[in-house]
Every structure is written in C-alpha cells, then in structure tokens.
Tab-separated table of C-alpha atoms in Angstrom:
chain	number	residue	atom	x	y	z
G	1	MET	CA	-45.139	12.962	32.297
G	2	ARG	CA	-44.759	9.685	31.934
G	3	THR	CA	-46.116	9.744	28.598
G	4	ALA	CA	-43.600	12.535	27.389
G	5	ASP	CA	-40.524	10.660	29.854
G	6	ALA	CA	-41.597	7.491	27.624
G	7	ALA	CA	-40.951	9.200	24.616
G	8	VAL	CA	-37.788	11.303	25.522
G	9	ARG	CA	-36.605	7.495	26.750
G	10	ARG	CA	-37.500	6.489	23.009
G	11	ALA	CA	-35.586	9.271	21.456
G	12	ALA	CA	-33.302	8.258	23.156
G	13	VAL	CA	-32.531	4.788	22.445
G	14	ALA	CA	-32.950	5.985	18.737
G	15	ALA	CA	-30.313	8.160	18.588
G	16	VAL	CA	-28.350	5.627	20.052
G	17	ARG	CA	-29.228	3.135	17.989
G	18	ARG	CA	-28.278	5.330	14.959
G	19	ALA	CA	-24.648	6.548	16.766
G	20	ALA	CA	-24.312	2.718	17.178
G	21	VAL	CA	-25.605	1.377	13.307
G	22	ALA	CA	-23.084	4.456	12.140
G	23	ALA	CA	-19.919	3.699	14.522
G	24	VAL	CA	-20.187	-0.127	12.909
G	25	ARG	CA	-20.228	1.418	9.686
G	26	ARG	CA	-17.538	3.354	10.140
G	27	ALA	CA	-16.010	0.116	11.281
G	28	ALA	CA	-17.101	-1.852	8.349
G	29	VAL	CA	-15.955	0.700	6.284
G	30	ALA	CA	-12.270	1.064	7.537
G	31	ALA	CA	-12.009	-2.762	8.161
G	32	VAL	CA	-13.322	-2.742	3.869
G	33	ARG	CA	-10.027	-0.517	2.952
G	34	ARG	CA	-7.624	-1.896	5.193
G	35	ALA	CA	-8.819	-5.350	3.601
G	36	ALA	CA	-8.785	-3.931	-0.097
G	37	ALA	CA	-5.413	-2.521	0.702
G	38	ALA	CA	-3.884	-5.689	2.116
G	39	VAL	CA	-5.523	-7.761	-0.656
G	40	VAL	CA	-3.374	-5.497	-2.961
G	41	LEU	CA	-0.355	-6.162	-1.055
G	42	THR	CA	-0.507	-9.533	-1.376
G	43	ALA	CA	-1.061	-10.338	-4.386
G	44	ALA	CA	1.947	-7.856	-5.514
G	45	LEU	CA	3.730	-9.748	-2.988
G	46	ALA	CA	3.049	-13.321	-4.652
G	47	ALA	CA	3.415	-11.767	-8.327
G	48	ALA	CA	7.242	-11.181	-7.102
G	49	ALA	CA	7.452	-14.543	-5.503
G	50	ALA	CA	5.756	-16.269	-8.987
G	51	ALA	CA	8.443	-14.459	-11.257
G	52	GLY	CA	11.443	-15.147	-8.498
G	53	SER	CA	12.096	-12.303	-6.770
G	54	SER	CA	14.373	-12.917	-3.159
G	55	PRO	CA	14.862	-10.827	-0.203
G	56	PRO	CA	18.123	-9.283	-1.617
G	57	ALA	CA	19.661	-9.261	2.193
G	58	HIS	CA	23.135	-7.372	1.581
G	59	ALA	CA	26.147	-10.277	1.638
G	60	ALA	CA	27.471	-9.383	4.678
G	61	GLY	CA	23.690	-10.226	6.654
G	62	ASP	CA	25.306	-8.085	9.618
G	63	GLY	CA	22.685	-6.338	11.075
G	64	PHE	CA	23.786	-3.082	9.557
G	65	LEU	CA	20.443	-1.518	6.965
G	66	TRP	CA	22.143	0.312	3.485
G	67	GLY	CA	19.340	1.842	1.854
G	68	VAL	CA	18.521	4.944	-0.741
G	69	SER	CA	16.064	7.826	-0.272
G	70	SER	CA	13.218	9.652	-2.257
G	71	SER	CA	10.766	12.022	-2.479
G	72	GLY	CA	7.488	11.524	-3.737
G	73	PHE	CA	6.789	15.450	-5.269
G	74	GLN	CA	10.748	15.525	-6.470
G	75	SER	CA	10.133	12.271	-8.272
G	76	GLU	CA	6.998	10.836	-9.081
G	77	GLY	CA	6.080	14.123	-11.610
G	78	SER	CA	3.157	16.039	-12.699
G	79	PRO	CA	1.655	16.913	-8.908
G	80	PRO	CA	-1.692	18.023	-8.212
G	81	ASP	CA	-2.118	21.881	-6.947
G	82	SER	CA	-0.219	21.881	-3.607
G	83	ASN	CA	2.078	24.499	-2.324
G	84	TRP	CA	5.488	23.354	-4.030
G	85	THR	CA	3.719	23.801	-7.554
G	86	ARG	CA	2.312	27.304	-6.335
G	87	TYR	CA	5.634	27.853	-5.691
G	88	ALA	CA	7.289	27.045	-9.310
G	89	ALA	CA	3.824	28.575	-11.149
G	90	SER	CA	4.497	31.816	-9.561
G	91	GLY	CA	8.511	32.184	-10.813
G	92	ARG	CA	9.798	31.571	-7.899
G	93	THR	CA	11.786	28.761	-9.433
G	94	HIS	CA	14.297	27.903	-11.963
G	95	GLU	CA	11.971	25.218	-13.701
G	96	LEU	CA	8.537	23.826	-13.147
G	97	VAL	CA	8.488	20.419	-11.915
G	98	GLY	CA	6.450	18.914	-15.509
G	99	THR	CA	6.761	14.676	-14.846
G	100	SER	CA	10.231	14.839	-12.866
G	101	VAL	CA	11.514	10.626	-13.728
G	102	ASP	CA	8.351	9.828	-13.381
G	103	PHE	CA	8.520	7.412	-10.403
G	104	ARG	CA	4.799	7.755	-10.436
G	105	HIS	CA	4.689	5.605	-13.051
G	106	ARG	CA	7.653	3.837	-13.120
G	107	TYR	CA	8.266	2.608	-9.738
G	108	ARG	CA	8.319	-1.189	-10.222
G	109	GLU	CA	11.898	-0.251	-12.271
G	110	ASP	CA	13.249	1.985	-9.884
G	111	ILE	CA	12.807	-0.138	-6.622
G	112	ALA	CA	13.743	-3.405	-8.409
G	113	ALA	CA	16.876	-0.967	-9.555
G	114	ALA	CA	17.610	-0.464	-5.904
G	115	ALA	CA	17.175	-4.062	-4.854
G	116	ASP	CA	19.518	-5.034	-7.634
G	117	LEU	CA	22.002	-2.633	-5.311
G	118	GLY	CA	21.598	-5.067	-2.107
G	119	VAL	CA	19.647	-2.518	0.010
G	120	ASP	CA	17.394	-3.323	2.811
G	121	VAL	CA	15.712	-0.299	3.211
G	122	PHE	CA	13.905	1.939	0.245
G	123	ARG	CA	12.515	5.637	1.389
G	124	PHE	CA	9.799	6.909	-0.405
G	125	SER	CA	7.364	10.057	0.696
G	126	VAL	CA	3.139	9.063	0.373
G	127	GLU	CA	1.709	13.034	-0.589
G	128	TRP	CA	-0.401	14.224	0.862
G	129	SER	CA	-1.649	16.205	-1.917
G	130	ARG	CA	-2.007	13.336	-4.177
G	131	ILE	CA	-4.151	11.482	-1.511
G	132	GLN	CA	-5.888	14.265	-0.620
G	133	PRO	CA	-6.603	16.855	-3.366
G	134	THR	CA	-9.676	18.185	-1.717
G	135	PRO	CA	-10.602	18.909	2.196
G	136	HIS	CA	-14.031	16.457	1.246
G	137	GLY	CA	-12.259	13.068	1.214
G	138	TRP	CA	-9.248	10.416	-0.472
G	139	ASP	CA	-8.720	9.829	-3.715
G	140	GLU	CA	-8.800	5.555	-3.320
G	141	ALA	CA	-6.954	5.280	-6.786
G	142	GLU	CA	-3.764	7.336	-5.416
G	143	LEU	CA	-4.046	5.088	-2.275
G	144	ARG	CA	-4.040	1.903	-4.535
G	145	TYR	CA	-0.776	3.001	-5.876
G	146	TYR	CA	0.912	3.970	-2.743
G	147	ASP	CA	-0.237	0.545	-1.878
G	148	ASP	CA	1.372	-0.910	-5.332
G	149	VAL	CA	4.581	1.247	-3.941
G	150	VAL	CA	4.863	-0.749	-0.360
G	151	ALA	CA	4.045	-4.345	-1.851
G	152	THR	CA	6.671	-3.636	-4.659
G	153	VAL	CA	9.252	-2.388	-1.866
G	154	ARG	CA	8.357	-5.786	0.419
G	155	GLY	CA	8.206	-7.934	-2.717
G	156	HIS	CA	11.900	-7.496	-3.171
G	157	GLY	CA	13.012	-8.099	0.077
G	158	MET	CA	13.007	-4.278	1.704
G	159	ILE	CA	11.781	-2.694	4.250
G	160	PRO	CA	9.535	0.686	3.562
G	161	MET	CA	11.255	3.883	4.978
G	162	ILE	CA	8.035	6.437	4.821
G	163	THR	CA	8.089	9.893	5.132
G	164	LEU	CA	4.531	11.715	5.984
G	165	ASP	CA	5.982	14.973	5.064
G	166	HIS	CA	8.450	15.643	2.758
G	167	TRP	CA	7.656	19.615	2.737
G	168	VAL	CA	4.892	19.594	0.356
G	169	TYR	CA	1.286	20.405	1.142
G	170	PRO	CA	-2.307	19.979	-0.343
G	171	GLY	CA	-2.966	23.683	-2.145
G	172	TRP	CA	-6.563	23.892	-0.237
G	173	ILE	CA	-4.033	24.066	2.637
G	174	ALA	CA	-1.811	26.913	0.955
G	175	ASP	CA	-5.876	28.721	0.905
G	176	ARG	CA	-6.063	28.156	4.426
G	177	GLY	CA	-2.651	29.465	4.877
G	178	GLY	CA	-0.578	27.112	5.075
G	179	TRP	CA	1.515	26.640	8.030
G	180	ARG	CA	0.339	29.843	9.677
G	181	ASP	CA	-3.508	28.663	9.989
G	182	PRO	CA	-3.560	26.512	13.742
G	183	ALA	CA	-6.142	24.153	12.051
G	184	THR	CA	-3.432	22.660	9.654
G	185	VAL	CA	-2.249	20.759	12.348
G	186	GLY	CA	-5.381	18.922	12.791
G	187	ALA	CA	-5.721	18.557	8.794
G	188	TRP	CA	-2.090	17.235	8.970
G	189	LEU	CA	-2.565	14.372	11.587
G	190	ALA	CA	-5.960	13.372	10.092
G	191	ASN	CA	-3.623	12.664	6.500
G	192	ALA	CA	-1.011	10.745	8.425
G	193	GLU	CA	-3.402	8.594	10.891
G	194	GLN	CA	-4.480	7.436	7.073
G	195	VAL	CA	-1.041	6.474	6.004
G	196	VAL	CA	-0.421	4.789	9.053
G	197	ALA	CA	-3.703	3.236	9.678
G	198	ARG	CA	-3.216	1.705	5.658
G	199	TYR	CA	0.565	0.489	6.273
G	200	ALA	CA	0.704	-0.486	10.023
G	201	GLY	CA	2.051	-3.958	10.781
G	202	LEU	CA	3.928	-4.191	6.913
G	203	GLY	CA	7.353	-3.866	8.849
G	204	ALA	CA	7.777	0.063	7.791
G	205	MET	CA	10.499	2.744	9.371
G	206	TRP	CA	8.629	6.154	9.264
G	207	VAL	CA	9.962	9.286	9.427
G	208	THR	CA	7.399	12.313	10.373
G	209	ILE	CA	8.473	15.189	9.169
G	210	ASN	CA	11.660	15.604	6.768
G	211	GLU	CA	14.185	18.102	7.759
G	212	PRO	CA	12.098	20.959	9.801
G	213	THR	CA	14.441	23.105	10.083
G	214	ILE	CA	15.042	23.586	6.367
G	215	TYR	CA	11.327	22.937	5.682
G	216	VAL	CA	10.543	26.304	7.272
G	217	GLN	CA	13.460	28.223	5.816
G	218	LYS	CA	12.057	27.053	2.374
G	219	GLU	CA	8.439	27.760	3.373
G	220	LEU	CA	9.789	31.579	4.253
G	221	ALA	CA	11.894	31.596	1.397
G	222	PHE	CA	9.101	31.024	-0.602
G	223	GLY	CA	6.308	33.188	0.802
G	224	GLY	CA	4.168	30.391	2.485
G	225	ILE	CA	5.053	31.986	5.680
G	226	ASP	CA	6.518	35.097	6.641
G	227	ALA	CA	9.340	35.712	9.014
G	228	ALA	CA	6.470	36.120	12.324
G	229	ASP	CA	5.409	32.875	11.449
G	230	VAL	CA	8.923	31.030	12.029
G	231	PRO	CA	8.291	30.462	15.687
G	232	ARG	CA	4.790	28.948	14.985
G	233	MET	CA	5.839	26.836	12.122
G	234	PHE	CA	8.037	25.311	14.414
G	235	ASP	CA	5.420	24.770	17.468
G	236	ALA	CA	2.982	23.294	14.683
G	237	LEU	CA	5.931	21.158	13.548
G	238	VAL	CA	6.745	19.814	17.236
G	239	ALA	CA	2.954	19.362	18.187
G	240	ALA	CA	2.166	17.264	14.747
G	241	HIS	CA	5.684	15.058	15.900
G	242	ARG	CA	4.321	14.737	19.042
G	243	SER	CA	1.136	13.577	18.172
G	244	ILE	CA	1.894	11.411	15.637
G	245	TYR	CA	4.534	9.732	17.376
G	246	ALA	CA	2.032	8.381	20.467
G	247	ARG	CA	0.093	7.325	17.282
G	248	ILE	CA	2.156	5.717	15.363
G	249	HIS	CA	2.826	3.289	18.505
G	250	GLU	CA	-0.832	2.846	19.222
G	251	LEU	CA	-1.848	1.581	15.371
G	252	ASP	CA	2.035	0.351	14.536
G	253	PRO	CA	3.113	-1.225	17.613
G	254	GLY	CA	7.015	-1.759	17.482
G	255	ALA	CA	7.618	0.197	14.705
G	256	ARG	CA	10.678	2.770	14.652
G	257	VAL	CA	10.154	6.293	14.102
G	258	THR	CA	11.969	9.263	13.270
G	259	SER	CA	12.214	13.153	12.232
G	260	ASN	CA	15.640	13.703	10.289
G	261	ALA	CA	17.692	16.100	11.200
G	262	ALA	CA	20.252	19.059	8.293
G	263	TYR	CA	23.053	19.220	9.832
G	264	ILE	CA	24.731	22.061	9.306
G	265	PRO	CA	28.287	22.666	10.741
G	266	GLY	CA	29.236	25.016	13.529
G	267	VAL	CA	25.153	25.782	13.907
G	268	GLN	CA	23.786	22.517	14.283
G	269	THR	CA	23.480	22.854	18.473
G	270	GLY	CA	21.190	25.965	17.720
G	271	LEU	CA	18.960	24.645	15.386
G	272	ASP	CA	18.109	21.618	17.393
G	273	ALA	CA	16.868	23.942	19.683
G	274	LEU	CA	14.112	24.698	17.254
G	275	PHE	CA	13.274	21.185	16.722
G	276	VAL	CA	14.915	18.382	17.937
G	277	ASP	CA	15.403	18.622	21.578
G	278	ARG	CA	11.724	19.626	21.565
G	279	VAL	CA	11.080	15.976	20.463
G	280	ARG	CA	13.604	14.496	22.304
G	281	ASP	CA	11.780	12.025	24.108
G	282	THR	CA	9.599	11.331	21.252
G	283	LEU	CA	12.643	9.914	18.359
G	284	ASP	CA	13.158	6.249	18.624
G	285	PHE	CA	16.342	6.874	16.760
G	286	LEU	CA	17.502	10.146	14.617
G	287	GLY	CA	17.654	10.240	11.402
G	288	LEU	CA	20.891	12.379	10.164
G	289	ASP	CA	21.101	13.837	6.641
G	290	TYR	CA	24.594	14.990	5.926
G	291	TYR	CA	26.069	16.567	2.878
G	292	TYR	CA	28.636	19.104	3.533
G	293	GLY	CA	30.780	20.378	6.197
G	294	ALA	CA	32.723	23.726	6.785
G	295	THR	CA	36.539	24.097	7.889
G	296	LEU	CA	38.898	27.233	7.439
G	297	ALA	CA	40.653	24.518	4.822
G	298	ASN	CA	37.256	24.291	2.600
G	299	PRO	CA	35.045	27.361	3.123
G	300	SER	CA	33.492	26.314	-0.021
G	301	ALA	CA	30.323	25.497	1.848
G	302	ILE	CA	29.080	29.344	1.513
G	303	HIS	CA	27.602	28.090	-2.196
G	304	ALA	CA	25.275	26.339	0.014
G	305	LEU	CA	23.353	29.523	0.467
G	306	THR	CA	22.850	29.907	-3.544
G	307	ASP	CA	21.748	25.769	-3.459
G	308	ASP	CA	25.320	25.461	-5.559
G	309	PHE	CA	26.008	22.601	-4.206
G	310	ALA	CA	28.117	21.476	-7.597
G	311	SER	CA	30.690	23.614	-5.860
G	312	ILE	CA	31.129	22.854	-2.555
G	313	VAL	CA	34.010	20.404	-1.796
G	314	PRO	CA	32.931	17.157	-0.661
G	315	HIS	CA	33.984	16.557	3.303
G	316	PRO	CA	33.921	13.593	4.226
G	317	ASP	CA	35.556	13.662	7.814
G	318	GLY	CA	32.867	16.155	8.301
G	319	MET	CA	30.214	12.896	8.581
G	320	TYR	CA	32.522	11.156	11.345
G	321	GLU	CA	31.950	14.518	13.031
G	322	ALA	CA	28.189	15.068	12.409
G	323	LEU	CA	27.443	11.306	14.098
G	324	MET	CA	30.208	11.479	16.823
G	325	HIS	CA	28.491	14.900	17.690
G	326	TYR	CA	25.068	13.204	17.572
G	327	THR	CA	26.734	10.512	19.822
G	328	ARG	CA	27.684	12.959	23.116
G	329	ARG	CA	24.248	15.265	22.608
G	330	PHE	CA	22.176	11.728	22.833
G	331	PRO	CA	23.770	9.394	24.849
G	332	GLY	CA	22.505	5.965	23.267
G	333	LEU	CA	19.946	7.389	20.863
G	334	PRO	CA	20.406	5.097	18.003
G	335	LEU	CA	21.200	7.100	14.831
G	336	TYR	CA	20.449	6.465	11.086
G	337	VAL	CA	21.878	8.256	8.175
G	338	VAL	CA	18.951	8.602	6.217
G	339	GLU	CA	20.597	11.258	3.564
G	340	ASN	CA	24.146	11.254	2.204
G	341	GLY	CA	25.190	12.410	-0.975
G	342	MET	CA	26.899	14.411	-3.807
G	343	PRO	CA	25.613	16.536	-7.292
G	344	THR	CA	27.178	17.011	-10.299
G	345	ALA	CA	25.434	19.782	-12.318
G	346	ASP	CA	23.477	18.614	-15.423
G	347	GLY	CA	25.130	15.591	-14.609
G	348	ALA	CA	28.982	16.942	-15.758
G	349	PRO	CA	31.651	15.511	-14.098
G	350	ARG	CA	32.846	18.338	-10.824
G	351	ALA	CA	35.244	20.537	-11.840
G	352	ASP	CA	37.023	19.485	-8.685
G	353	GLY	CA	37.175	15.997	-9.281
G	354	TRP	CA	34.957	14.029	-7.288
G	355	THR	CA	33.317	10.769	-8.654
G	356	ARG	CA	29.824	9.619	-7.325
G	357	ALA	CA	31.779	6.157	-6.254
G	358	ARG	CA	34.807	8.383	-4.598
G	359	HIS	CA	32.377	10.480	-2.771
G	360	LEU	CA	30.066	7.205	-1.701
G	361	ARG	CA	33.235	5.464	-0.149
G	362	GLU	CA	34.918	7.829	1.433
G	363	HIS	CA	31.453	9.230	2.917
G	364	VAL	CA	30.702	5.326	3.814
G	365	ASP	CA	34.637	4.914	5.694
G	366	ARG	CA	33.990	7.818	7.723
G	367	MET	CA	30.978	6.452	8.893
G	368	ARG	CA	32.509	3.062	9.898
G	369	ARG	CA	34.839	4.668	11.731
G	370	ALA	CA	32.564	6.599	13.718
G	371	ALA	CA	30.848	3.597	14.448
G	372	ALA	CA	33.763	1.995	15.579
G	373	ASP	CA	34.702	5.359	18.097
G	374	GLY	CA	31.986	4.574	19.527
G	375	ALA	CA	28.453	6.247	17.148
G	376	PRO	CA	25.336	3.838	17.915
G	377	VAL	CA	24.944	4.174	13.626
G	378	PHE	CA	22.504	1.111	12.405
G	379	GLY	CA	21.788	2.859	8.568
G	380	TYR	CA	22.507	4.602	5.625
G	381	ASN	CA	20.469	5.760	2.786
G	382	TYR	CA	21.872	6.842	-0.798
G	383	TRP	CA	20.449	10.417	-1.336
G	384	SER	CA	18.986	9.527	-4.243
G	385	ILE	CA	18.510	6.220	-6.190
G	386	THR	CA	17.634	8.207	-9.022
G	387	ASP	CA	18.281	12.433	-10.321
G	388	ASN	CA	15.266	14.044	-9.701
G	389	TYR	CA	13.316	17.760	-9.376
G	390	GLU	CA	16.104	19.691	-6.074
G	391	TRP	CA	12.830	22.268	-5.309
G	392	GLY	CA	13.120	24.437	-8.251
G	393	SER	CA	16.000	23.147	-10.572
G	394	TYR	CA	16.796	19.701	-12.519
G	395	THR	CA	20.202	21.225	-12.642
G	396	PRO	CA	21.897	19.234	-9.732
G	397	ARG	CA	21.732	15.724	-10.308
G	398	PHE	CA	22.406	13.541	-6.800
G	399	GLY	CA	21.055	9.916	-8.997
G	400	LEU	CA	22.805	6.458	-8.840
G	401	TYR	CA	20.741	6.371	-12.512
G	402	THR	CA	21.168	9.870	-13.911
G	403	VAL	CA	17.929	10.765	-15.832
G	404	ASP	CA	18.157	13.809	-18.257
G	405	VAL	CA	14.737	15.423	-17.729
G	406	ARG	CA	14.956	17.851	-20.322
G	407	THR	CA	15.851	16.353	-23.139
G	408	ASP	CA	15.323	13.069	-22.882
G	409	PRO	CA	11.626	11.971	-23.632
G	410	ASN	CA	11.764	8.417	-22.640
G	411	LEU	CA	13.755	9.492	-18.645
G	412	THR	CA	16.509	6.404	-19.993
G	413	ARG	CA	17.572	5.360	-16.145
G	414	ARG	CA	21.729	5.527	-17.158
G	415	PRO	CA	23.676	3.876	-13.643
G	416	THR	CA	26.613	5.952	-12.918
G	417	ASP	CA	30.032	4.896	-11.376
G	418	GLY	CA	28.097	5.090	-7.873
G	419	VAL	CA	26.265	1.481	-8.705
G	420	ASP	CA	28.922	-0.732	-8.434
G	421	ALA	CA	30.667	1.603	-5.859
G	422	TYR	CA	27.449	1.064	-3.268
G	423	ARG	CA	26.985	-2.809	-4.696
G	424	ALA	CA	30.324	-3.107	-3.241
G	425	VAL	CA	29.395	-1.386	-0.309
G	426	THR	CA	27.020	-3.411	0.285
G	427	GLY	CA	28.341	-6.689	1.028
G	428	GLU	CA	31.408	-5.519	2.686
G	429	PRO	CA	31.325	-6.198	6.509
G	430	TRP	CA	29.968	-4.036	9.196
G	431	PRO	CA	33.064	-3.383	11.594
G	432	VAL	CA	31.153	-3.569	14.982
G	433	PRO	CA	27.694	-4.723	16.360
G	434	VAL	CA	24.847	-2.938	15.225
G	435	PRO	CA	22.491	-0.937	17.504
G	436	GLY	CA	19.229	-3.050	18.414
C-alpha cells in the first residue's frame, strides 16, 4: 500500500507540475501577445509624433466630447464569412457589400479626416468574424490591423470608442444556429474578452452591443432567428452585456461602458423593457441613437418601415425630446448621442431641401437646449465619417465625406457641406458643465 501511495503521490505531483507549466505557458503567450500589441501601438504613436501630429482637442476645451461613428462590416469591405455576407448572398439584400469604402486599407486616411474636424472620439467596431474566422483560433494578422487602428486613433489625440458587436457574427456561429444556440453567449464572451484584454488601459470607451432591439429585428427579418426565438435572443444579449460589463471593469478599470439604444418615437418605453431596463445597473452612461421623430405634422417616419430613410423629413425637436425622455426615466445617468445623421439617396440633393450642414446644426442646437434644461449629455457622434454599406444597399448616403462605391474605383472621399459645419460646431463652447 505504501508503494502504491507513493506512486499516487508522484503521479499527483507530476500532474500538478504539468498543470503549472501549462498555466505559465498560457500566461507567457498572453503576455507576449499583449507586449506585441503594445509595441505596435507605441510605434504608431511615435510615428504620429514624428510626423508632427498633435492632439486636435476641439477649440472650446470644455470637456464635451465630439466624435464620429462607423462600423466594421459597413465600411471595411471584403468581409470574411458571416451572417451578413450570407444574408447578402441569399438575395435578401439589394447589393453585395464588396469593397465598401475599403476602410480596411484606408483607415489612416479616414481617421485623419476625422481628426481634422476637431473631434475627440472615433467610434468603430472590432469584427468578430474577421479576428476569429474559425472556432479554432484567432487571426493575429487581423488583430494587428485593429492594433494599428487603435494606435492611429490615439496618435491623432482621439479616444477609441470600440463596439464589440455591430450585428455581425462569424459564419461558423451561424452554422451552429446563431443566437438560437445557447452556446453563442459563451463564444461571444470569449471573443469580447479577447478584444477588451488587448486594448485595456488605452483609454477606450466600450459599446457592448449596437442597438439591441434593431439587432433582433434584423435577425428576424433576414432569417437569423424565427419569431419564437425573439425572447431567447433578447435574453442572450442581456446575459452577454451583463457578463462583459463586469469583465471590462476587471480588465480595464475606470473605462466607461454602454449599449446604444435606437430611439423610436412613441414606443421607446416599451422597447426599453426588452433590453435597456434589464441592464440599467450595468450602464456607465446610456448611448442614444437618434435619427427621426414622428408628429401629426410630420408623419414621414413611416418610410422607416421600408428603409427609405432619405424620404423621412428631419425632426430636430425630436433630439430634445429623446434626451429629455431619458433624463426623466433615468435621473442622473449620463447620456451620449452615439449616432445621429441624415441620409441622401445616392448623394443627390434631397427633395425636401435639407442639407447635411443644416441637419447637423439644428440637431446640435436641440441637444444644447436639452443640456441647458438639465439633460446630462456629455458627447455626440455624427454617423458617419464616410458613406458606407447600409445593411443591404449603397443608396442611403450618411457620410460627412461621400464615396461613390458603385462607380468610382478610386473610392474618392469627397467632402460634403457637413464637414465645414461640423468643424465649426466643435469649436463652439458647450453651454453648461459637462457631467463627470
């Protein structure tokens, strides 16, 4: 028995040693990856400094954050296999995404254009399908691409606002059932944690899930889920947000975390019950996306049902109403307008006469009024820095810089009148103290 006991003890000791060695190796690999990311970021920042780049903090210097928004799938182009490449290939959309505006290779140009506006924040998404194209590992080359995106944003003195999920997941997740599959939450969290760990400590702001209610609606419309799966998907998104919120605050202490809500006039309180109300205690601020309002005098919002957004007559007063709605519902919760913009149809002048410059100025004016009336709003992002793929079509053009993807092989960025208007806006003083 003693001999057997000794053998058991030796085996146990050997097992412990093997486990310890494996743990050390895993830690070493993680450390090497973090160090490599840091080297890339440091090099990019040094290059920006050598080129004479300096932080272009907006002239007012009052603490209010101005920014621009974008998303990976919509702007990067040439995407890997995902739910959305499959939706497009199925003929359910008007167009394939193709190259889009090729942010994947022209991000430095677009980030520099944003910095030239005097903004403080550049929002983008790290695409799960790009960095984990199979369930078996990570694509280090694509991670290094995002390393340089982050470094370029920071090198221009801007804050990276990183979206973890902008409606796109890998094809292998779709093969397993997408959000129907209970295991998707765990796979989603593994990806999200990989991203957060890589960019922790770099001053990023985090958006966990873009517009959850519209995400569910899009999955339902394009066949990712059935009607019976809707409650399950909302439950999964709530679980994913709550879990990664806690993990972000472990990995990146002091970071600010949100999920942005798409404001739908008249029904928002009911929609919030599906997601926002269920995660209220895990929001450091509420992200608000405001595009249109609806009144008896302006019923044009009905065109949103057919994605004909260029036919919706802008309603700037709705920006004020949306901000005051959340000010009343969630007293003391800081607010950030994560998306706001206006489309044209294929870049043509709008039939209602609205220009991008007028739209921007009037919506910012209503935001200022809301702040003066007590709304704790501390930031605003324009959607978007360039035109992009609007979930099935290149017809809606939202960009401060317009790009004719269909006919211009050079993908030339052409400034709209919104560029000068936004540059002027970022230099104007904010009317009230900005919430901390």
